[in-house]
Structure formats: C-alpha cells, structure tokens
Amino acid sequence: LPEATIGLLQVRGAAVARGYFRNPEASAVFHDDGWFDTGDLGFLWQGELYLTGRAKDTIIIHGANFSCSEIEEVVQSIKGVQPSFTAACAVRKGQDHESLAVFFHTAVNQPEELTAIVKQLRREVVRQVGVNPQYLLPVPAAAIPKTAIGKIQRRQLREKFESGGFDDVIANVEELLRLEAPSSTEAAPQTDVERRVAEIWKSALGLDTVRVDQNVFELGRAFSGHRGESRRGYHPFQSHQHRRLENETAGVGKTQTG
C-alpha cells in the first residue's frame, strides 16, 4: 500500500508460528506463505509503523473506513447519552450495501428532548467523523450486550438488528422526526435557483427529494475537505463529485441575475 494508507497488518519471520495447537478454525489467520494476520490496522509514515486500531472495530461505509470507537466517542459526548452504552455497527436492511447504525442509551423519554438528542447526535457524527448514520436507535441499557469485562458485542447487535429485533425502535424514531419536520410543501424548492441546486444534490447523493431546509452534509457522503480525509484516504468518487458540483454550481448565480 502507498505510504499513509491504512491497511491490515500482517507479519512473518522466524518467531511466527505456523498455527494454533489443535485449533484449525483459529489458525485460519496463518497463511500458507508464512504471513500471520494480526487483526490490527495501521499505516507506514516515513519508515515508521503507526497502529490505528483493530480490523473488527472498523466499518466500511461507501468505500471509506471508519473507526467504531471514534464514532462511539462522539456519541458519548452528547449531553443526555449515557457513556459506555453506545455502539456503532455496520448493518444491512434490504440493501446491497452496508449502512451505519448507532445504538445509544439515554434516560430522556420526553419526545421533544429525545428528538433533540437524535438530531444533535446525527449532526455531530457527520461533523466530527464525516459519516451519516442511517439509523439512530435509543435503546435500554440492557439491550446493548457486553462481555464479562465490559466490551460491547457489536455482532450480536447487528444480528438482532438484521433479524428485525429493532424495527419498532426504528419506526418510533422515524415518527419523532416526521412530526418535527416541516411539510413537504413548505420546504420544497420554490425558485429556479433552489430547484436547480436541489437537482444537483439529488443527483450527487442519489436521493429522491431534497428540501431547502436540509443540511446537505447530513444527507449523504462525506466530501473532500471533511475531517479525516488524509487518514481514511481520498476516494475517486468524492473527487469526481466535487469537481462536478463546482462546475454545475458555477452558473447558478448567473441564472438568477440573467
């Protein structure tokens, strides 16, 4: 991999064994060519190795790598969210790609206050990490499984989510946000400029509708210049879309002024 690009850390040498004793399943991390998959992620910079985390604690959304712990740290910083009861997971729900689901526990139960927490949570994850959570799920503390030493068991959460175990929570959150949102008529693009800009964003983000009151960075992918660009790499899609948006929006003001 190129320098400063995160990849899976593998090692080999005289000190590396050929496998685990009488444990063929666990020995799958030992390859025939002598390389051992450590399960760590890291990158090289100026001849030095930097470790960034564990592979199983990383999720891939739209081709970009994101740290579960980094997302969870942002979520736990939100007032009203109980620390150590948050989890970020990559999930599939009737899609051919993975989306981000964020589970959290809060003692807040008033609809207005819970809606405010959900909206702030999405806004801060987008702003600080550069990824938009598809699902935000306030759940009881007991619904977030942990090991005996307190580690979040994300796989169990993912399996329960994908089997429909949190469908009622998803529906409740969607209803809260629907009640808060202005009517589609009030928020629909009204002028030629608004309609043109809305069409550009719909095309760029693959959406059916875009309201004039929406924050585009809460709608879709992280574009170039977002925090973490150098650490996660620069995706060709982002570059293409960024240039396209610059070119297409260059004439919007001229259309308005004639």
Short mmCIF file of C-alpha atoms in Angstrom, two decimals:
data_model
loop_
_atom_site.label_atom_id
_atom_site.label_comp_id
_atom_site.label_asym_id
_atom_site.label_seq_id
_atom_site.Cartn_x
_atom_site.Cartn_y
_atom_site.Cartn_z
CA LEU A 1 0.00 0.00 0.00
CA PRO A 2 1.12 3.60 -0.51
CA GLU A 3 2.51 5.49 2.45
CA ALA A 4 -0.11 6.91 4.86
CA THR A 5 -2.77 4.46 3.64
CA ILE A 6 -4.40 2.31 6.33
CA GLY A 7 -4.20 -1.43 5.75
CA LEU A 8 -4.30 -4.76 7.54
CA LEU A 9 -1.11 -5.55 9.45
CA GLN A 10 0.47 -8.92 8.66
CA VAL A 11 3.83 -10.20 9.90
CA ARG A 12 6.12 -13.14 9.20
CA GLY A 13 9.52 -14.36 10.35
CA ALA A 14 11.29 -16.97 12.44
CA ALA A 15 9.29 -16.03 15.56
CA VAL A 16 5.89 -16.53 13.87
CA ALA A 17 4.33 -19.94 14.48
CA ARG A 18 2.54 -21.96 11.80
CA GLY A 19 -0.78 -22.06 13.67
CA TYR A 20 -2.56 -22.64 16.96
CA PHE A 21 -2.25 -26.08 18.55
CA ARG A 22 -5.20 -28.29 17.60
CA ASN A 23 -7.34 -25.29 16.66
CA PRO A 24 -7.74 -25.22 12.86
CA GLU A 25 -10.50 -22.62 12.96
CA ALA A 26 -8.39 -20.09 14.84
CA SER A 27 -5.38 -20.99 12.68
CA ALA A 28 -7.09 -19.51 9.61
CA VAL A 29 -5.17 -16.29 10.34
CA PHE A 30 -1.91 -18.11 9.49
CA HIS A 31 -1.41 -18.16 5.70
CA ASP A 32 0.43 -20.78 3.68
CA ASP A 33 3.02 -18.25 2.53
CA GLY A 34 4.10 -17.61 6.13
CA TRP A 35 2.19 -14.39 6.78
CA PHE A 36 0.22 -14.01 10.04
CA ASP A 37 -2.85 -11.79 10.07
CA THR A 38 -2.61 -9.84 13.34
CA GLY A 39 -6.08 -8.31 13.08
CA ASP A 40 -4.57 -4.86 13.58
CA LEU A 41 -4.86 -1.88 11.26
CA GLY A 42 -2.02 0.54 10.63
CA PHE A 43 -0.10 2.65 8.15
CA LEU A 44 3.52 3.47 7.33
CA TRP A 45 4.79 7.03 7.55
CA GLN A 46 8.40 8.00 6.92
CA GLY A 47 9.60 4.47 7.68
CA GLU A 48 7.64 4.06 10.91
CA LEU A 49 4.56 1.93 11.58
CA TYR A 50 1.52 3.50 13.23
CA LEU A 51 -1.30 1.31 14.57
CA THR A 52 -4.80 2.75 14.28
CA GLY A 53 -6.98 0.02 15.77
CA ARG A 54 -8.42 -3.42 15.26
CA ALA A 55 -9.91 -4.54 11.94
CA LYS A 56 -13.02 -5.89 13.63
CA ASP A 57 -13.59 -2.43 15.19
CA THR A 58 -13.65 -0.76 11.77
CA ILE A 59 -16.63 -0.41 9.47
CA ILE A 60 -16.70 0.45 5.78
CA ILE A 61 -19.41 2.82 4.54
CA HIS A 62 -19.45 3.91 0.87
CA GLY A 63 -15.90 2.66 0.43
CA ALA A 64 -14.43 4.62 3.36
CA ASN A 65 -13.11 3.17 6.62
CA PHE A 66 -14.48 4.49 9.92
CA SER A 67 -13.50 3.60 13.47
CA CYS A 68 -16.36 2.30 15.60
CA SER A 69 -14.71 3.63 18.75
CA GLU A 70 -14.29 7.10 17.22
CA ILE A 71 -17.99 7.24 16.34
CA GLU A 72 -18.95 5.97 19.78
CA GLU A 73 -16.73 8.58 21.43
CA VAL A 74 -18.61 11.34 19.61
CA VAL A 75 -21.98 9.83 20.55
CA GLN A 76 -21.00 9.60 24.23
CA SER A 77 -20.08 13.30 24.23
CA ILE A 78 -23.72 14.28 23.60
CA LYS A 79 -25.45 15.55 26.71
CA GLY A 80 -28.09 13.07 27.82
CA VAL A 81 -26.37 9.99 26.35
CA GLN A 82 -25.11 7.52 28.95
CA PRO A 83 -21.38 6.74 28.50
CA SER A 84 -20.31 3.14 27.86
CA PHE A 85 -23.72 2.24 26.45
CA THR A 86 -23.18 3.24 22.84
CA ALA A 87 -22.36 1.10 19.83
CA ALA A 88 -21.66 1.80 16.16
CA CYS A 89 -22.33 -1.07 13.75
CA ALA A 90 -22.41 -1.64 10.00
CA VAL A 91 -25.76 -3.21 9.11
CA ARG A 92 -27.73 -4.34 6.08
CA LYS A 93 -31.50 -3.98 5.88
CA GLY A 94 -32.94 -4.79 2.49
CA GLN A 95 -29.90 -3.23 0.81
CA ASP A 96 -26.92 -4.47 -1.18
CA HIS A 97 -24.60 -2.22 0.84
CA GLU A 98 -23.90 -1.59 4.49
CA SER A 99 -25.21 1.40 6.43
CA LEU A 100 -24.24 2.83 9.80
CA ALA A 101 -26.46 2.12 12.79
CA VAL A 102 -25.78 3.86 16.09
CA PHE A 103 -27.22 2.42 19.29
CA PHE A 104 -27.28 4.52 22.44
CA HIS A 105 -28.93 4.68 25.84
CA THR A 106 -30.45 7.78 27.38
CA ALA A 107 -32.66 8.39 30.39
CA VAL A 108 -34.53 11.05 28.41
CA ASN A 109 -38.03 9.93 27.45
CA GLN A 110 -39.84 13.15 26.57
CA PRO A 111 -40.45 13.23 22.78
CA GLU A 112 -39.14 16.77 22.29
CA GLU A 113 -35.95 16.17 24.25
CA LEU A 114 -35.32 12.78 22.63
CA THR A 115 -35.80 14.28 19.16
CA ALA A 116 -33.27 16.99 20.02
CA ILE A 117 -30.73 14.37 21.12
CA VAL A 118 -31.23 12.32 17.94
CA LYS A 119 -30.78 15.37 15.71
CA GLN A 120 -27.70 16.58 17.61
CA LEU A 121 -26.21 13.09 17.53
CA ARG A 122 -26.54 12.89 13.74
CA ARG A 123 -25.18 16.40 13.29
CA GLU A 124 -22.12 15.78 15.47
CA VAL A 125 -21.23 12.40 13.93
CA VAL A 126 -21.41 13.94 10.47
CA ARG A 127 -19.39 16.99 11.51
CA GLN A 128 -16.70 15.22 13.53
CA VAL A 129 -16.36 11.85 11.79
CA GLY A 130 -17.65 12.53 8.28
CA VAL A 131 -20.25 9.76 8.01
CA ASN A 132 -24.04 9.98 8.19
CA PRO A 133 -25.77 7.39 10.42
CA GLN A 134 -28.65 5.77 8.55
CA TYR A 135 -30.19 4.53 11.79
CA LEU A 136 -30.18 6.12 15.26
CA LEU A 137 -31.59 3.84 17.92
CA PRO A 138 -32.24 4.87 21.53
CA VAL A 139 -32.44 1.58 23.45
CA PRO A 140 -32.46 0.39 27.08
CA ALA A 141 -29.05 -0.23 28.59
CA ALA A 142 -29.82 -3.95 28.82
CA ALA A 143 -30.32 -4.07 25.03
CA ILE A 144 -26.61 -3.36 24.45
CA PRO A 145 -24.83 -6.68 25.07
CA LYS A 146 -21.44 -6.71 26.77
CA THR A 147 -18.84 -9.32 27.62
CA ALA A 148 -17.86 -10.12 31.20
CA ILE A 149 -15.16 -7.45 31.01
CA GLY A 150 -17.49 -4.80 29.56
CA LYS A 151 -16.70 -4.92 25.83
CA ILE A 152 -19.60 -4.13 23.52
CA GLN A 153 -20.67 -7.16 21.45
CA ARG A 154 -21.44 -5.45 18.16
CA ARG A 155 -22.01 -8.70 16.28
CA GLN A 156 -24.98 -9.55 18.50
CA LEU A 157 -26.45 -6.08 17.93
CA ARG A 158 -26.01 -6.42 14.17
CA GLU A 159 -27.64 -9.86 14.08
CA LYS A 160 -30.61 -8.70 16.16
CA PHE A 161 -30.98 -5.58 14.01
CA GLU A 162 -30.92 -7.52 10.73
CA SER A 163 -33.45 -10.04 12.06
CA GLY A 164 -35.93 -7.23 12.79
CA GLY A 165 -35.36 -7.02 16.54
CA PHE A 166 -35.16 -3.21 16.48
CA ASP A 167 -37.84 -2.46 13.87
CA ASP A 168 -40.13 -0.89 16.47
CA VAL A 169 -37.33 1.45 17.63
CA ILE A 170 -36.61 2.50 14.04
CA ALA A 171 -40.31 3.22 13.47
CA ASN A 172 -40.56 5.29 16.67
CA VAL A 173 -37.55 7.45 15.75
CA GLU A 174 -38.84 7.98 12.21
CA GLU A 175 -42.18 9.09 13.64
CA LEU A 176 -40.50 11.54 16.02
CA LEU A 177 -38.52 13.10 13.18
CA ARG A 178 -41.57 13.18 10.89
CA LEU A 179 -43.55 15.16 13.44
CA GLU A 180 -40.68 17.65 13.74
CA ALA A 181 -40.17 18.10 10.01
CA PRO A 182 -41.96 20.89 8.09
CA SER A 183 -44.46 19.89 5.45
CA SER A 184 -43.07 18.96 2.04
CA THR A 185 -44.94 21.92 0.55
CA GLU A 186 -43.34 24.42 2.94
CA ALA A 187 -39.82 23.04 2.43
CA ALA A 188 -39.98 22.37 -1.32
CA PRO A 189 -37.72 24.39 -3.64
CA GLN A 190 -39.61 27.46 -4.86
CA THR A 191 -37.29 29.42 -7.14
CA ASP A 192 -35.40 28.31 -10.24
CA VAL A 193 -32.11 28.50 -8.35
CA GLU A 194 -33.45 26.39 -5.46
CA ARG A 195 -34.82 23.78 -7.85
CA ARG A 196 -31.58 23.61 -9.81
CA VAL A 197 -29.43 23.26 -6.69
CA ALA A 198 -31.81 20.62 -5.31
CA GLU A 199 -31.49 18.62 -8.54
CA ILE A 200 -27.69 18.77 -8.31
CA TRP A 201 -27.71 17.43 -4.75
CA LYS A 202 -30.28 14.73 -5.56
CA SER A 203 -28.09 13.54 -8.41
CA ALA A 204 -24.86 13.70 -6.38
CA LEU A 205 -26.26 11.90 -3.32
CA GLY A 206 -28.68 9.54 -5.06
CA LEU A 207 -31.78 10.90 -3.31
CA ASP A 208 -35.36 11.22 -4.49
CA THR A 209 -36.05 14.54 -2.77
CA VAL A 210 -34.08 17.36 -1.15
CA ARG A 211 -35.73 20.10 0.92
CA VAL A 212 -34.43 23.65 1.07
CA ASP A 213 -34.12 23.46 4.87
CA GLN A 214 -31.87 20.39 4.90
CA ASN A 215 -28.15 20.34 5.66
CA VAL A 216 -26.53 18.52 2.72
CA PHE A 217 -23.75 17.16 4.95
CA GLU A 218 -26.45 15.37 6.98
CA LEU A 219 -27.87 13.80 3.83
CA GLY A 220 -25.08 11.74 2.35
CA ARG A 221 -21.42 11.01 1.83
CA ALA A 222 -18.50 12.92 3.25
CA PHE A 223 -16.99 15.13 0.55
CA SER A 224 -13.39 16.22 0.15
CA GLY A 225 -12.09 18.52 2.82
CA HIS A 226 -14.01 16.71 5.55
CA ARG A 227 -12.20 15.77 8.73
CA GLY A 228 -10.28 12.51 8.40
CA GLU A 229 -9.60 12.78 4.66
CA SER A 230 -5.89 12.04 4.93
CA ARG A 231 -6.38 9.24 7.45
CA ARG A 232 -9.04 7.36 5.50
CA GLY A 233 -7.76 8.15 2.04
CA TYR A 234 -9.29 10.10 -0.81
CA HIS A 235 -11.97 8.21 -2.71
CA PRO A 236 -12.21 8.75 -6.51
CA PHE A 237 -15.97 9.18 -6.22
CA GLN A 238 -15.52 12.14 -3.91
CA SER A 239 -13.11 13.85 -6.28
CA HIS A 240 -15.41 13.30 -9.27
CA GLN A 241 -18.49 14.57 -7.48
CA HIS A 242 -16.66 17.55 -6.00
CA ARG A 243 -15.47 18.73 -9.43
CA ARG A 244 -18.90 18.11 -10.90
CA LEU A 245 -20.63 20.17 -8.20
CA GLU A 246 -18.15 23.02 -8.65
CA ASN A 247 -18.77 23.05 -12.40
CA GLU A 248 -22.55 22.80 -12.16
CA THR A 249 -22.99 25.38 -9.42
CA ALA A 250 -20.71 27.89 -11.10
CA GLY A 251 -23.54 29.14 -13.29
CA VAL A 252 -26.36 29.10 -10.74
CA GLY A 253 -25.91 32.70 -9.68
CA LYS A 254 -25.75 33.80 -13.31
CA THR A 255 -29.09 32.13 -13.98
CA GLN A 256 -30.68 34.17 -11.20
CA THR A 257 -29.20 37.51 -12.24
CA GLY A 258 -29.53 36.92 -16.00
#
